Structure formats: structure tokens, C-alpha cells
CSV table of C-alpha atoms in Angstrom, one decimal:
chain,number,residue,atom,x,y,z
F,1,MET,CA,11.1,-22.8,54.3
F,2,SER,CA,8.5,-23.8,56.8
F,3,VAL,CA,5.1,-22.1,56.9
F,4,ILE,CA,5.0,-19.3,59.3
F,5,PHE,CA,2.1,-17.2,60.6
F,6,ALA,CA,1.6,-14.1,62.7
F,7,LEU,CA,-1.0,-11.5,63.5
F,8,ALA,CA,-0.3,-8.5,61.3
F,9,THR,CA,-2.7,-6.2,63.1
F,10,GLY,CA,-2.5,-4.9,66.7
F,11,ALA,CA,-3.1,-7.1,69.7
F,12,GLY,CA,-6.4,-6.9,71.6
F,13,ARG,CA,-10.1,-6.8,70.6
F,14,SER,CA,-10.8,-5.2,67.2
F,15,ALA,CA,-13.3,-5.3,64.3
F,16,VAL,CA,-10.9,-7.1,62.0
F,17,ALA,CA,-7.6,-9.0,62.6
F,18,VAL,CA,-5.3,-9.9,59.8
F,19,MET,CA,-3.4,-13.2,60.1
F,20,ARG,CA,-0.5,-13.6,57.6
F,21,LEU,CA,1.0,-16.9,56.4
F,22,SER,CA,4.1,-17.5,54.3
F,23,GLY,CA,6.2,-20.4,53.1
F,24,ALA,CA,6.2,-23.5,51.0
F,25,GLY,CA,3.0,-25.4,51.9
F,26,THR,CA,0.9,-22.3,52.6
F,27,GLY,CA,-1.5,-23.3,49.8
F,28,GLU,CA,-2.1,-26.7,51.5
F,29,VAL,CA,-2.7,-25.1,54.9
F,30,LEU,CA,-5.0,-22.5,53.4
F,31,ALA,CA,-7.0,-25.1,51.5
F,32,ALA,CA,-7.4,-27.2,54.6
F,33,LEU,CA,-8.9,-24.3,56.5
F,34,ALA,CA,-10.9,-22.7,53.7
F,35,GLY,CA,-12.0,-25.8,51.7
F,36,ARG,CA,-10.2,-24.7,48.5
F,37,LEU,CA,-7.8,-22.1,47.3
F,38,PRO,CA,-9.4,-18.8,46.1
F,39,ALA,CA,-8.3,-17.1,42.9
F,40,PRO,CA,-4.9,-15.4,43.3
F,41,ARG,CA,-5.1,-11.9,44.7
F,42,ARG,CA,-8.9,-11.8,45.0
F,43,ALA,CA,-10.6,-11.6,48.3
F,44,SER,CA,-13.0,-14.5,48.9
F,45,LEU,CA,-15.4,-15.0,51.8
F,46,ARG,CA,-15.0,-18.4,53.3
F,47,LEU,CA,-16.1,-20.4,56.4
F,48,LEU,CA,-12.9,-21.6,58.1
F,49,ARG,CA,-13.0,-25.0,59.6
F,50,HIS,CA,-10.6,-27.4,61.3
F,51,ALA,CA,-11.2,-30.9,62.7
F,52,GLY,CA,-14.9,-30.5,62.0
F,53,VAL,CA,-15.2,-27.3,64.1
F,54,GLU,CA,-16.2,-24.0,62.5
F,55,LEU,CA,-13.7,-21.2,63.4
F,56,ASP,CA,-14.8,-18.0,61.7
F,57,ARG,CA,-16.3,-16.6,58.5
F,58,ALA,CA,-13.4,-14.6,57.0
F,59,LEU,CA,-12.0,-13.0,53.9
F,60,VAL,CA,-9.2,-15.1,52.5
F,61,LEU,CA,-6.5,-13.9,50.1
F,62,TRP,CA,-4.0,-16.1,48.3
F,63,PHE,CA,-0.7,-14.8,46.9
F,64,PRO,CA,1.3,-17.4,45.1
F,65,GLY,CA,5.1,-16.8,45.0
F,66,PRO,CA,7.2,-15.2,43.7
F,67,GLY,CA,4.6,-12.4,43.3
F,68,SER,CA,4.2,-11.8,47.1
F,69,TYR,CA,5.8,-9.6,49.8
F,70,THR,CA,8.1,-12.4,50.9
F,71,GLY,CA,8.7,-13.9,47.4
F,72,GLU,CA,7.1,-17.2,48.5
F,73,ASP,CA,3.6,-18.6,48.7
F,74,SER,CA,1.7,-16.4,51.1
F,75,ALA,CA,-1.9,-15.8,52.3
F,76,GLU,CA,-3.9,-13.5,54.5
F,77,LEU,CA,-6.9,-14.3,56.7
F,78,HIS,CA,-9.1,-11.3,57.5
F,79,LEU,CA,-10.7,-12.5,60.7
F,80,HIS,CA,-13.1,-11.1,63.2
F,81,GLY,CA,-10.9,-9.5,65.8
F,82,GLY,CA,-12.0,-11.2,69.0
F,83,PRO,CA,-9.3,-12.8,71.1
F,84,ALA,CA,-11.1,-16.2,71.0
F,85,VAL,CA,-11.3,-16.2,67.2
F,86,ILE,CA,-7.6,-15.3,66.9
F,87,ALA,CA,-6.6,-18.0,69.4
F,88,ALA,CA,-8.7,-20.7,67.7
F,89,VAL,CA,-7.3,-19.9,64.2
F,90,ALA,CA,-3.7,-19.8,65.5
F,91,GLU,CA,-4.2,-23.2,67.2
F,92,ALA,CA,-5.6,-24.6,64.0
F,93,LEU,CA,-2.7,-23.3,61.9
F,94,ALA,CA,-0.2,-24.8,64.4
F,95,ALA,CA,-2.1,-28.2,64.2
F,96,LEU,CA,-1.7,-28.0,60.3
F,97,GLY,CA,2.0,-27.7,60.6
F,98,ALA,CA,2.6,-23.9,60.5
F,99,ARG,CA,4.6,-22.2,63.3
F,100,PRO,CA,4.5,-18.7,64.8
F,101,ALA,CA,6.8,-16.2,63.0
F,102,GLU,CA,9.9,-14.7,64.7
F,103,PRO,CA,10.1,-10.9,64.9
F,104,GLY,CA,10.9,-9.5,61.4
F,105,GLU,CA,10.8,-13.0,59.8
F,106,PHE,CA,8.4,-12.0,57.0
F,107,THR,CA,10.7,-9.1,55.9
F,108,ARG,CA,13.8,-11.2,56.4
F,109,ARG,CA,12.4,-13.8,53.9
F,110,ALA,CA,11.6,-10.9,51.5
F,111,PHE,CA,15.2,-9.9,51.7
F,112,LEU,CA,16.5,-13.5,51.3
F,113,HIS,CA,14.3,-13.9,48.2
F,114,GLY,CA,15.6,-10.7,46.7
F,115,ARG,CA,12.3,-8.8,47.0
F,116,LEU,CA,14.1,-5.9,48.8
F,117,ASP,CA,17.6,-4.9,49.9
F,118,LEU,CA,18.8,-4.4,53.4
F,119,THR,CA,18.4,-0.6,53.5
F,120,ALA,CA,14.8,-1.0,52.3
F,121,ALA,CA,14.1,-3.5,55.0
F,122,GLU,CA,15.5,-1.0,57.6
F,123,GLY,CA,13.3,1.7,56.1
F,124,ILE,CA,10.3,-0.5,56.6
F,125,ALA,CA,11.3,-1.0,60.3
F,126,ASP,CA,11.7,2.8,60.6
F,127,LEU,CA,8.3,3.4,58.9
F,128,ILE,CA,6.6,1.2,61.5
F,129,SER,CA,8.3,3.0,64.3
F,130,ALA,CA,7.9,6.6,62.9
F,131,GLU,CA,6.3,9.0,65.4
F,132,THR,CA,6.5,12.2,63.4
F,133,GLU,CA,5.8,13.4,59.9
F,134,ALA,CA,9.5,14.0,59.3
F,135,GLN,CA,10.4,10.5,60.4
F,136,ARG,CA,7.7,9.0,58.2
F,137,ARG,CA,9.0,10.8,55.1
F,138,GLN,CA,12.6,9.8,55.8
F,139,ALA,CA,11.6,6.2,56.4
F,140,LEU,CA,9.4,6.0,53.4
F,141,ARG,CA,12.1,7.4,51.2
F,142,GLN,CA,14.5,4.7,52.4
F,143,ALA,CA,11.9,1.9,52.2
F,144,GLU,CA,11.1,3.0,48.6
F,145,GLY,CA,14.8,2.4,47.7
F,146,GLY,CA,16.2,5.9,47.8
F,147,LEU,CA,19.4,4.9,49.6
F,148,ALA,CA,19.7,1.7,47.5
F,149,ALA,CA,19.5,3.8,44.3
F,150,ARG,CA,22.4,6.0,45.4
F,151,HIS,CA,24.3,2.9,46.3
F,152,ALA,CA,23.6,1.3,42.9
F,153,ALA,CA,24.9,4.4,41.1
F,154,TRP,CA,28.2,4.3,43.2
F,155,ALA,CA,28.5,0.5,42.8
F,156,GLN,CA,28.1,0.8,39.0
F,157,ARG,CA,30.8,3.4,38.7
F,158,LEU,CA,33.1,1.4,40.9
F,159,THR,CA,32.5,-1.7,38.9
F,160,GLN,CA,33.3,0.2,35.7
F,161,LEU,CA,36.5,1.5,37.3
F,162,LEU,CA,37.5,-2.0,38.4
F,163,ALA,CA,36.8,-3.3,34.9
F,164,ARG,CA,39.1,-0.7,33.4
F,165,GLN,CA,41.8,-1.4,35.9
F,166,GLU,CA,41.6,-5.1,35.2
F,167,ALA,CA,41.8,-4.4,31.5
F,168,PHE,CA,44.9,-2.5,32.0
F,169,ILE,CA,46.4,-5.5,33.9
F,170,GLU,CA,45.2,-8.3,31.6
F,171,PHE,CA,45.7,-6.5,28.3
F,172,GLU,CA,48.8,-4.4,29.0
F,173,GLU,CA,50.3,-5.2,25.7
F,174,GLU,CA,47.2,-4.5,23.7
F,175,ASP,CA,46.4,-1.1,22.1
F,176,LEU,CA,44.8,0.5,25.1
F,177,PRO,CA,44.8,4.2,25.9
F,178,GLY,CA,48.1,5.1,27.5
F,179,ASP,CA,46.4,7.2,30.3
F,180,LEU,CA,43.9,4.5,31.2
F,181,ASP,CA,45.5,3.9,34.6
F,182,ALA,CA,45.6,7.6,35.4
F,183,ARG,CA,42.0,8.1,34.4
F,184,VAL,CA,40.9,5.3,36.7
F,185,GLU,CA,42.7,7.0,39.6
F,186,ALA,CA,41.2,10.4,38.8
F,187,ASP,CA,37.6,9.0,38.5
F,188,ALA,CA,38.1,7.1,41.7
F,189,ALA,CA,39.1,10.3,43.4
F,190,THR,CA,35.9,12.0,42.2
F,191,LEU,CA,33.8,9.2,43.6
F,192,ARG,CA,35.7,9.3,46.8
F,193,GLY,CA,34.9,13.0,47.1
F,194,GLU,CA,31.2,12.3,46.7
F,195,LEU,CA,31.3,9.6,49.4
F,196,GLU,CA,33.2,11.9,51.7
F,197,ALA,CA,30.6,14.6,51.1
F,198,MET,CA,27.8,12.3,52.2
F,199,LEU,CA,29.8,11.3,55.3
F,200,ALA,CA,30.3,15.0,56.1
F,201,GLU,CA,26.5,15.3,56.5
F,202,GLY,CA,27.2,13.6,59.8
F,203,ASP,CA,24.5,11.7,61.7
F,204,ARG,CA,21.5,13.8,60.8
F,205,GLY,CA,19.5,10.8,59.5
F,206,GLU,CA,20.3,8.9,62.7
F,207,LYS,CA,19.3,11.9,64.9
F,208,LEU,CA,15.9,12.1,63.1
F,209,ARG,CA,15.3,8.4,63.4
F,210,GLU,CA,16.4,8.2,67.1
F,211,GLY,CA,15.5,11.6,68.3
F,212,LEU,CA,17.5,14.4,70.0
F,213,THR,CA,18.2,15.0,73.7
F,214,ILE,CA,18.1,18.5,75.2
F,215,ALA,CA,19.5,18.8,78.8
F,216,ILE,CA,18.3,21.7,81.0
F,217,LEU,CA,21.2,22.8,83.2
F,218,GLY,CA,21.7,25.5,85.8
F,219,ALA,CA,22.0,26.4,89.4
F,220,PRO,CA,19.3,25.4,92.0
F,221,ASN,CA,16.2,27.7,91.8
F,222,ALA,CA,17.1,29.0,88.4
F,223,GLY,CA,13.7,27.8,87.3
F,224,LYS,CA,14.7,24.7,85.3
F,225,SER,CA,11.8,22.6,86.4
F,226,SER,CA,9.3,25.4,85.8
F,227,LEU,CA,10.8,25.9,82.3
F,228,LEU,CA,10.4,22.1,81.6
F,229,ASN,CA,6.8,22.2,82.7
F,230,ALA,CA,6.1,25.3,80.6
F,231,LEU,CA,7.6,23.7,77.4
F,232,ALA,CA,5.9,20.4,78.1
F,233,GLY,CA,2.5,22.1,78.8
F,234,ARG,CA,2.0,20.0,81.9
F,235,GLU,CA,3.3,19.5,85.4
F,236,ALA,CA,6.0,17.0,84.6
F,237,ALA,CA,8.5,18.0,87.3
F,238,ILE,CA,8.0,19.1,90.9
F,239,VAL,CA,8.4,22.9,91.4
F,240,SER,CA,9.3,24.3,94.8
F,241,ALA,CA,11.0,27.4,96.3
F,242,ARG,CA,13.3,25.0,98.2
F,243,ALA,CA,16.7,24.7,96.5
F,244,GLY,CA,17.7,21.2,95.3
F,245,THR,CA,14.2,19.8,94.8
F,246,THR,CA,15.3,17.9,91.6
F,247,ARG,CA,17.7,15.1,92.5
F,248,ASP,CA,17.4,12.9,89.4
F,249,VAL,CA,16.9,13.4,85.7
F,250,VAL,CA,13.2,14.1,84.8
F,251,GLU,CA,12.5,13.5,81.1
F,252,VAL,CA,9.7,14.8,78.8
F,253,ARG,CA,9.1,13.8,75.2
F,254,LEU,CA,8.3,16.6,72.8
F,255,ILE,CA,8.1,17.0,69.0
F,256,LEU,CA,10.1,20.0,67.7
F,257,ALA,CA,10.1,20.8,63.9
F,258,GLY,CA,9.0,17.2,63.3
F,259,VAL,CA,11.9,15.8,65.3
F,260,PRO,CA,11.3,13.7,68.5
F,261,VAL,CA,13.1,15.4,71.4
F,262,THR,CA,13.7,14.2,74.9
F,263,LEU,CA,13.8,17.3,77.2
F,264,ALA,CA,15.7,16.4,80.4
F,265,ASP,CA,15.5,18.5,83.6
F,266,THR,CA,18.6,17.9,85.8
F,267,ALA,CA,19.7,18.6,89.4
F,268,GLY,CA,21.0,22.1,90.2
F,269,LEU,CA,24.7,22.6,89.8
F,270,ARG,CA,26.3,23.6,93.1
F,271,GLU,CA,28.4,22.1,95.9
F,272,ALA,CA,26.5,19.1,97.0
F,273,ALA,CA,25.0,19.1,100.4
F,274,ASP,CA,24.7,15.2,100.7
F,275,GLU,CA,25.6,12.1,98.8
F,276,ILE,CA,22.2,11.9,97.1
F,277,GLU,CA,22.5,15.4,95.7
F,278,GLN,CA,26.0,14.7,94.7
F,279,GLU,CA,24.8,11.8,92.6
F,280,GLY,CA,22.2,14.0,91.0
F,281,ILE,CA,24.8,16.5,90.0
F,282,ARG,CA,27.0,13.8,88.6
F,283,ARG,CA,24.1,12.6,86.5
F,284,ALA,CA,23.4,16.2,85.4
F,285,LEU,CA,27.0,16.7,84.2
F,286,ALA,CA,26.9,13.3,82.5
F,287,ARG,CA,23.7,14.3,80.6
F,288,ALA,CA,25.4,17.5,79.6
F,289,GLU,CA,28.2,15.5,78.0
F,290,THR,CA,25.9,13.4,75.9
F,291,ALA,CA,23.1,15.8,75.1
F,292,ASP,CA,22.7,17.1,71.5
F,293,LEU,CA,21.8,20.6,72.9
F,294,ARG,CA,22.3,22.1,76.4
F,295,LEU,CA,19.8,24.6,77.6
F,296,LEU,CA,21.6,26.7,80.2
F,297,VAL,CA,19.3,28.4,82.5
F,298,PHE,CA,20.2,31.5,84.6
F,299,ALA,CA,18.0,33.3,87.0
F,300,ALA,CA,17.5,37.0,86.6
F,301,ASP,CA,17.4,37.6,90.3
F,302,ALA,CA,20.8,35.9,90.9
F,303,ALA,CA,24.4,36.3,89.7
F,304,PRO,CA,25.4,33.9,86.9
F,305,ASP,CA,27.0,30.9,88.5
F,306,GLU,CA,30.4,29.7,87.3
F,307,ALA,CA,29.4,26.0,87.0
F,308,THR,CA,26.8,26.8,84.4
F,309,LEU,CA,28.9,29.4,82.6
F,310,ALA,CA,31.5,26.7,82.1
F,311,LEU,CA,29.1,24.7,80.0
F,312,ARG,CA,28.7,27.4,77.4
F,313,GLY,CA,29.7,26.4,73.8
F,314,PRO,CA,28.4,25.9,70.3
F,315,ASP,CA,25.9,23.3,71.4
F,316,ALA,CA,24.4,25.5,74.2
F,317,LEU,CA,21.5,27.8,74.2
F,318,VAL,CA,21.6,30.4,77.1
F,319,VAL,CA,18.3,31.4,78.7
F,320,LEU,CA,17.7,34.1,81.3
F,321,ASN,CA,14.7,32.9,83.3
F,322,LYS,CA,12.5,35.0,85.6
F,323,ALA,CA,12.8,37.9,83.1
F,324,ASP,CA,9.5,39.3,84.5
F,325,LEU,CA,11.7,40.4,87.5
F,326,PRO,CA,14.0,43.5,87.4
F,327,HIS,CA,17.3,42.4,86.0
F,328,ALA,CA,20.5,43.7,84.3
F,329,GLY,CA,20.4,41.1,81.5
F,330,LEU,CA,23.0,38.5,80.4
F,331,GLU,CA,24.9,38.9,77.2
F,332,GLY,CA,23.7,36.5,74.5
F,333,ALA,CA,20.9,35.1,76.7
F,334,LEU,CA,17.3,34.8,75.6
F,335,PRO,CA,15.0,36.4,78.3
F,336,VAL,CA,12.1,34.2,79.3
F,337,SER,CA,9.7,33.8,82.1
F,338,ALA,CA,8.3,30.4,82.9
F,339,ARG,CA,5.8,32.0,85.2
F,340,SER,CA,4.3,34.7,82.9
F,341,GLY,CA,5.0,33.0,79.6
F,342,GLU,CA,7.2,35.9,78.3
F,343,GLY,CA,9.7,34.7,75.7
F,344,LEU,CA,8.5,31.1,75.7
F,345,ALA,CA,7.3,31.3,72.0
F,346,ALA,CA,10.7,32.7,71.0
F,347,LEU,CA,12.5,29.9,73.0
F,348,ARG,CA,10.4,27.2,71.4
F,349,GLN,CA,11.2,28.7,68.0
F,350,ARG,CA,14.9,28.7,68.8
F,351,LEU,CA,14.7,25.1,69.9
F,352,GLU,CA,12.8,24.1,66.8
F,353,GLU,CA,15.5,25.7,64.6
F,354,ALA,CA,18.2,23.9,66.6
F,355,ALA,CA,16.4,20.6,66.2
F,356,ALA,CA,15.9,21.1,62.5
F,357,ALA,CA,19.6,22.0,62.0
F,358,ARG,CA,20.7,18.9,63.8
F,359,ALA,CA,18.2,16.4,62.3
F,360,GLY,CA,16.3,18.2,59.6
F,361,LEU,CA,14.8,16.2,56.8
F,362,ALA,CA,16.9,16.1,53.7
F,363,GLU,CA,15.2,15.9,50.3
F,364,VAL,CA,17.5,12.9,49.3
F,365,ALA,CA,18.1,9.6,51.0
F,366,VAL,CA,20.5,9.9,53.9
F,367,LEU,CA,22.5,7.5,56.1
F,368,THR,CA,20.3,6.5,59.0
F,369,ARG,CA,22.4,4.0,60.9
F,370,PRO,CA,26.0,3.7,62.1
F,371,ARG,CA,26.6,0.7,59.9
F,372,HIS,CA,25.7,2.8,56.8
F,373,ARG,CA,28.5,5.3,57.7
F,374,ALA,CA,30.9,2.5,58.6
F,375,ALA,CA,30.4,0.9,55.1
F,376,LEU,CA,31.0,4.3,53.3
F,377,ARG,CA,33.9,5.1,55.5
F,378,GLU,CA,35.6,1.8,54.7
F,379,ALA,CA,35.0,2.4,50.9
F,380,VAL,CA,36.6,5.9,51.2
F,381,GLU,CA,39.6,4.4,53.0
F,382,GLU,CA,40.1,1.9,50.3
F,383,LEU,CA,39.8,4.5,47.5
F,384,ALA,CA,42.3,6.6,49.3
F,385,ARG,CA,44.9,3.8,48.9
F,386,LEU,CA,44.9,4.1,45.1
F,387,PRO,CA,47.4,7.0,44.8
F,388,GLU,CA,49.8,5.1,47.1
F,389,ALA,CA,49.5,1.8,45.4
F,390,GLY,CA,52.5,1.3,43.2
F,391,LEU,CA,51.3,-1.6,41.2
F,392,PRO,CA,48.1,-1.9,39.0
F,393,GLU,CA,47.2,-5.1,40.9
F,394,LEU,CA,47.2,-3.3,44.2
F,395,ARG,CA,44.9,-0.6,42.8
F,396,ALA,CA,42.6,-3.3,41.5
F,397,GLU,CA,42.5,-4.9,44.9
F,398,ALA,CA,41.7,-1.5,46.6
F,399,LEU,CA,38.8,-1.0,44.1
F,400,ARG,CA,37.5,-4.5,44.9
F,401,ARG,CA,37.6,-3.9,48.6
F,402,ALA,CA,35.8,-0.6,48.1
F,403,LEU,CA,33.1,-2.3,46.1
F,404,ARG,CA,32.8,-5.0,48.8
F,405,ALA,CA,32.4,-2.3,51.5
F,406,LEU,CA,29.7,-0.6,49.5
F,407,GLY,CA,28.0,-4.0,49.1
F,408,ARG,CA,27.5,-4.2,52.8
F,409,LEU,CA,25.3,-1.2,52.7
F,410,THR,CA,22.5,-3.0,50.8
F,411,GLY,CA,23.4,-6.5,52.0
F,412,ARG,CA,25.0,-7.8,48.9
F,413,VAL,CA,28.0,-9.3,50.7
F,414,ASP,CA,28.9,-10.3,54.3
F,415,VAL,CA,25.4,-9.8,55.6
F,416,GLU,CA,24.9,-12.7,58.0
F,417,GLN,CA,26.4,-10.8,60.9
F,418,VAL,CA,23.9,-7.9,60.6
F,419,LEU,CA,20.7,-9.8,59.8
F,420,ASP,CA,19.8,-10.7,63.3
F,421,VAL,CA,20.4,-7.1,64.5
F,422,VAL,CA,18.4,-5.5,61.6
F,423,PHE,CA,15.4,-7.8,61.7
F,424,GLY,CA,15.3,-8.0,65.5
F,425,GLU,CA,14.0,-4.5,65.4
F,426,PHE,CA,10.8,-5.6,63.8
F,427,CYS,CA,7.5,-6.4,65.5
F,428,ILE,CA,5.9,-9.8,65.3
F,429,GLY,CA,4.0,-10.2,62.0
F,430,LYS,CA,6.1,-8.0,59.8
């Protein structure tokens, strides 16, 4: 593969900037810049030159393959972080035959050289993007091979089942246990149950990785915008005594129980006065459909409106705002006051509990992407065919298909169609 290079540290002026190189020929490029190769894995201070021009005095590290991140010859240049230095070194590298790396190309090469599997590569991408402690822990567990280890255990059991089934076919006339075929089916059913249990956990891992959405819904002047501002701790939405002030969705990003949450204030639900408000209400109802949690806000100084009451359900939390005013209460509602702060701590606690329940961090590796669940679901479907398969050859084929489906989880088979999607999430230089 050609020599690639990219800045591994952030863009802009800094004390130190790290330029990474990888690929066959990296040693020649490095020697041309630094005069000679340093000892492997030992930092060496060198004056970098090209075409007779001094570029920078930098720390140089040499990582001969396969003992490198990518599995091929690699190097790092620890430069002074000025834009002119970075540009000059990049120009020199290009002149020496190297090219700028594509997003995720370093990690893609690591995958292609067997340094990590596809789930670990995805974990690295998640680790780079992690905003919260909970996201960091989940991503690190996956990057360290937690999900791959669970896959390896399943794949090993499936391989053993397939071997036993093949033995039953190939050596039918030999002295094999009479119940071998039945035992394969029973063990496959046990494995299928374990895969189904993992699928039953739902998309908690995805929710933690991507974040939750909470839609604030209610009638005009119920205090939705005031509640959004109170939870956000800043004036994010315009508050007015005039009904229908909010016409579009106003979003605020929060962290609740270590889970990123987008809190969305929406237009008040009522008969629209004009086409603009009508569009705002349409967007409010659309957000209610897709939200992970609906925060239904009623005003203590007004009768509960039917449009908001119709949205009650298991994914809804009912709030009675303006609780500092005289009121008769509302069954099942949490009394709060965005103005005085009454009940806000209890509301935040309830929201944190809801966020943790929907996307709480598990102590084991979980599925974090739709493709993970698709692979497991296909494996379960293939294992479910075993009791219906009348011939041993058909049972063996179902086991092979299940094993192939599991292989897609870590990228052992049929990976080309997902590589561009997976590594396209990376930033340049990783």
C-alpha cells in the first residue's frame, strides 16, 4: 500500500503537532527527512530537511511492521504545532511520494492487516466521539474487544455444532452416538436462546452512543419554554405571555445520567391560527412520534387540554407546571414550577432515571449499531430452521448460514459493503 500521512492532533496552532505515516516505503520517506532511521520505538530528536531546506527540529519515532497500529511500517513526527511548520512538512512528504490519508484509513489498514476486528474499529470511532463518561466506558469496552470476545465464544460453539453435524453426515455408518443429531439441535436451541436474550436488550447501546431525544409537549402558555430554560440553565427559548410564541422546534443538549439528551421545545398544541403555526404543530406531533420520551406539560391555572392528554402513554412523563399557583392537581403528574424552581430537582431526577433505563451502561459489551442487531437476528433465524429441517444436510446448511451471519459482526466475511460506512465515521488522521 502507498505511504499515507495525516495530522493526528487537532487543527490550528498548538505546542506540538503529531504527523503520522504508514505504508510500505515509510522508512525511505522518514530517512529522507530525518537523515537516517532511528532505533525502533525510541524517540529521537532530529532536524528535518527537504531539498536543502530545514523544516523543523522534531521528535521522530519509527515503528516497523507488523508491530505497529496499522500492521505495516509506520512513523510519527512530533512537530512544533505552528501552521507554517505543518504545511511545510506536509508539502515535503507529498514531494517524497506520500499522500494525504482518507478519513479512517489508518484504522482501516489496521483492520485489513488483522490488527483489530470490525467491532473494535467501531469502538475506536465511538471513543473519539464520546461526549460523556458513560459513552467513553461503553466505547472503550468495545474497542478493547468486549463484543468480539462474545462473538468468538458464540462462533466457537457454532463451529463445534457444525463439525458434529458434518460428522453425522459424513460418518453415518461409523460408530457414532445415536443421539448426536438430536444433541446438535438441542445445543443450537440453547445458543439461539442466548442470542435472542441479547437482542431482547433492544437498542440501549445505540441509544447511549447516539443520545436520546425528549420532546416537551403541551398547550400554548403551559410553560414549556420556561421549563426548557430552567432545565438547560440558560435562556435558550423565548418566553412570552403571548400564546403561540414557539413556532418551530427549539433544541438544547443536556447530559442526564451520563447519557447525551436532546431536549426539544415544541409549538403549543391547539387549533392553528395560521399556516405557520399549523406547520409548527405538525412538527411538534412528528417529534412526539420519534422521541424516546415525551414530557407532557400542563398548566396548573388551566384545564388539561385533550390534545396533550391524548399523548399519554408508557413513554410519557406528565408534569403540572406553575405549581406555585393555586391548583387542584392532576393525577399522576409531577408538580413543578419553572418560575420558582419548585419540583425541578425531582423532575431532573425522574428524567435521569428514564435516560438511564433507556440507555444505561451495561457491565458487558452490548450491541451498539443496527448492523450488529441485523447480524444476530439473521443468525437466530437460521438457527430457528433446524427443528424444521428434515435432512441432516439442511441442518448443516442452516448452521453454516448462522456462522456466516455471526461473522459479519466482526468483519470475518462479506465486509466490503460495510467498510466505507464504518470507516467514513472517522476523522482524518485516525
